[in-house]
Amino acid sequence: MGAIRKTETVTFRMEASALKTIQQAAALKGKTMTAFVTEVAQAAAEQALMERTRLTLSDEVFDEIDALLAEPASVNDGLKRLMRRTREWLD
């Protein structure tokens, strides 16, 4: 498998002290600045996205929701209207 070609460039400004800290950390890890900053930024981005997209429930809450979903749906006026609507996302 060949190396992945990196084609994107990111430019930003930072305080000298932040740059020095990052350079020291990259050196300690044996990585280039680019590799270190990319790795850390991507990990932080993935964590931020996971916090907004992942839902963690206690066992009790999960069991309650699971039980509710196992029950047959009750038909009401709102459900009837919803089912009559055109579903543009279906062929």
Tab-separated table of C-alpha atoms in Angstrom:
chain	number	residue	atom	x	y	z
A	1	MET	CA	0.000	0.000	0.000
A	2	GLY	CA	1.448	3.388	-1.001
A	3	ALA	CA	1.791	6.437	1.171
A	4	ILE	CA	-1.167	8.781	1.379
A	5	ARG	CA	-0.407	12.003	-0.434
A	6	LYS	CA	-1.024	15.065	1.701
A	7	THR	CA	-2.375	17.894	-0.402
A	8	GLU	CA	-3.959	20.286	2.094
A	9	THR	CA	-2.184	23.175	3.820
A	10	VAL	CA	-3.204	24.901	7.043
A	11	THR	CA	-1.677	28.185	8.155
A	12	PHE	CA	-2.346	29.867	11.487
A	13	ARG	CA	-0.723	32.179	13.996
A	14	MET	CA	0.094	31.449	17.627
A	15	GLU	CA	2.025	32.914	20.504
A	16	ALA	CA	5.732	32.141	20.660
A	17	SER	CA	5.296	30.280	23.943
A	18	ALA	CA	2.665	27.990	22.408
A	19	LEU	CA	4.930	27.277	19.444
A	20	LYS	CA	7.835	26.441	21.745
A	21	THR	CA	5.672	24.075	23.807
A	22	ILE	CA	4.413	22.306	20.697
A	23	GLN	CA	7.927	22.019	19.263
A	24	GLN	CA	9.173	20.494	22.518
A	25	ALA	CA	6.290	18.020	22.669
A	26	ALA	CA	6.767	17.013	19.030
A	27	ALA	CA	10.481	16.452	19.641
A	28	LEU	CA	9.746	14.328	22.723
A	29	LYS	CA	7.391	12.193	20.652
A	30	GLY	CA	9.938	11.939	17.836
A	31	LYS	CA	7.539	13.524	15.370
A	32	THR	CA	7.684	16.441	13.010
A	33	MET	CA	5.653	19.519	13.913
A	34	THR	CA	3.256	18.712	11.090
A	35	ALA	CA	2.747	15.132	12.218
A	36	PHE	CA	2.364	16.100	15.873
A	37	VAL	CA	-0.061	18.976	15.308
A	38	THR	CA	-2.095	16.929	12.823
A	39	GLU	CA	-2.345	13.987	15.215
A	40	VAL	CA	-3.325	16.111	18.208
A	41	ALA	CA	-5.766	18.302	16.272
A	42	GLN	CA	-7.455	15.313	14.659
A	43	ALA	CA	-7.809	13.547	18.024
A	44	ALA	CA	-9.336	16.690	19.562
A	45	ALA	CA	-11.706	17.080	16.604
A	46	GLU	CA	-12.837	13.457	16.804
A	47	GLN	CA	-13.423	13.819	20.555
A	48	ALA	CA	-15.471	16.993	20.032
A	49	LEU	CA	-17.580	15.315	17.363
A	50	MET	CA	-18.083	12.207	19.480
A	51	GLU	CA	-19.266	14.325	22.407
A	52	ARG	CA	-21.945	15.826	20.164
A	53	THR	CA	-22.995	12.636	18.359
A	54	ARG	CA	-22.638	9.840	20.914
A	55	LEU	CA	-25.345	9.301	23.478
A	56	THR	CA	-24.440	7.485	26.688
A	57	LEU	CA	-27.242	6.076	28.808
A	58	SER	CA	-27.355	4.346	32.140
A	59	ASP	CA	-28.521	0.726	32.083
A	60	GLU	CA	-31.830	1.758	33.660
A	61	VAL	CA	-32.573	4.458	31.082
A	62	PHE	CA	-31.554	2.151	28.235
A	63	ASP	CA	-33.911	-0.547	29.527
A	64	GLU	CA	-36.777	1.962	29.775
A	65	ILE	CA	-36.240	3.176	26.214
A	66	ASP	CA	-35.832	-0.384	24.948
A	67	ALA	CA	-39.131	-1.380	26.568
A	68	LEU	CA	-40.927	1.617	25.051
A	69	LEU	CA	-39.565	0.816	21.603
A	70	ALA	CA	-40.667	-2.815	21.952
A	71	GLU	CA	-44.297	-1.749	22.447
A	72	PRO	CA	-46.462	-1.468	19.344
A	73	ALA	CA	-47.015	2.099	18.197
A	74	SER	CA	-50.386	3.582	19.012
A	75	VAL	CA	-52.144	5.189	16.080
A	76	ASN	CA	-53.107	8.814	16.633
A	77	ASP	CA	-53.989	11.765	14.405
A	78	GLY	CA	-50.390	12.996	14.275
A	79	LEU	CA	-49.116	9.597	13.141
A	80	LYS	CA	-51.851	9.351	10.510
A	81	ARG	CA	-50.911	12.784	9.094
A	82	LEU	CA	-47.239	11.850	9.108
A	83	MET	CA	-47.841	8.621	7.215
A	84	ARG	CA	-49.902	10.449	4.554
A	85	ARG	CA	-47.124	12.958	3.829
A	86	THR	CA	-45.035	12.570	0.716
A	87	ARG	CA	-41.677	11.116	1.620
A	88	GLU	CA	-39.260	12.835	-0.732
A	89	TRP	CA	-36.380	10.682	0.432
A	90	LEU	CA	-38.091	7.532	-0.865
A	91	ASP	CA	-38.076	6.544	-4.526
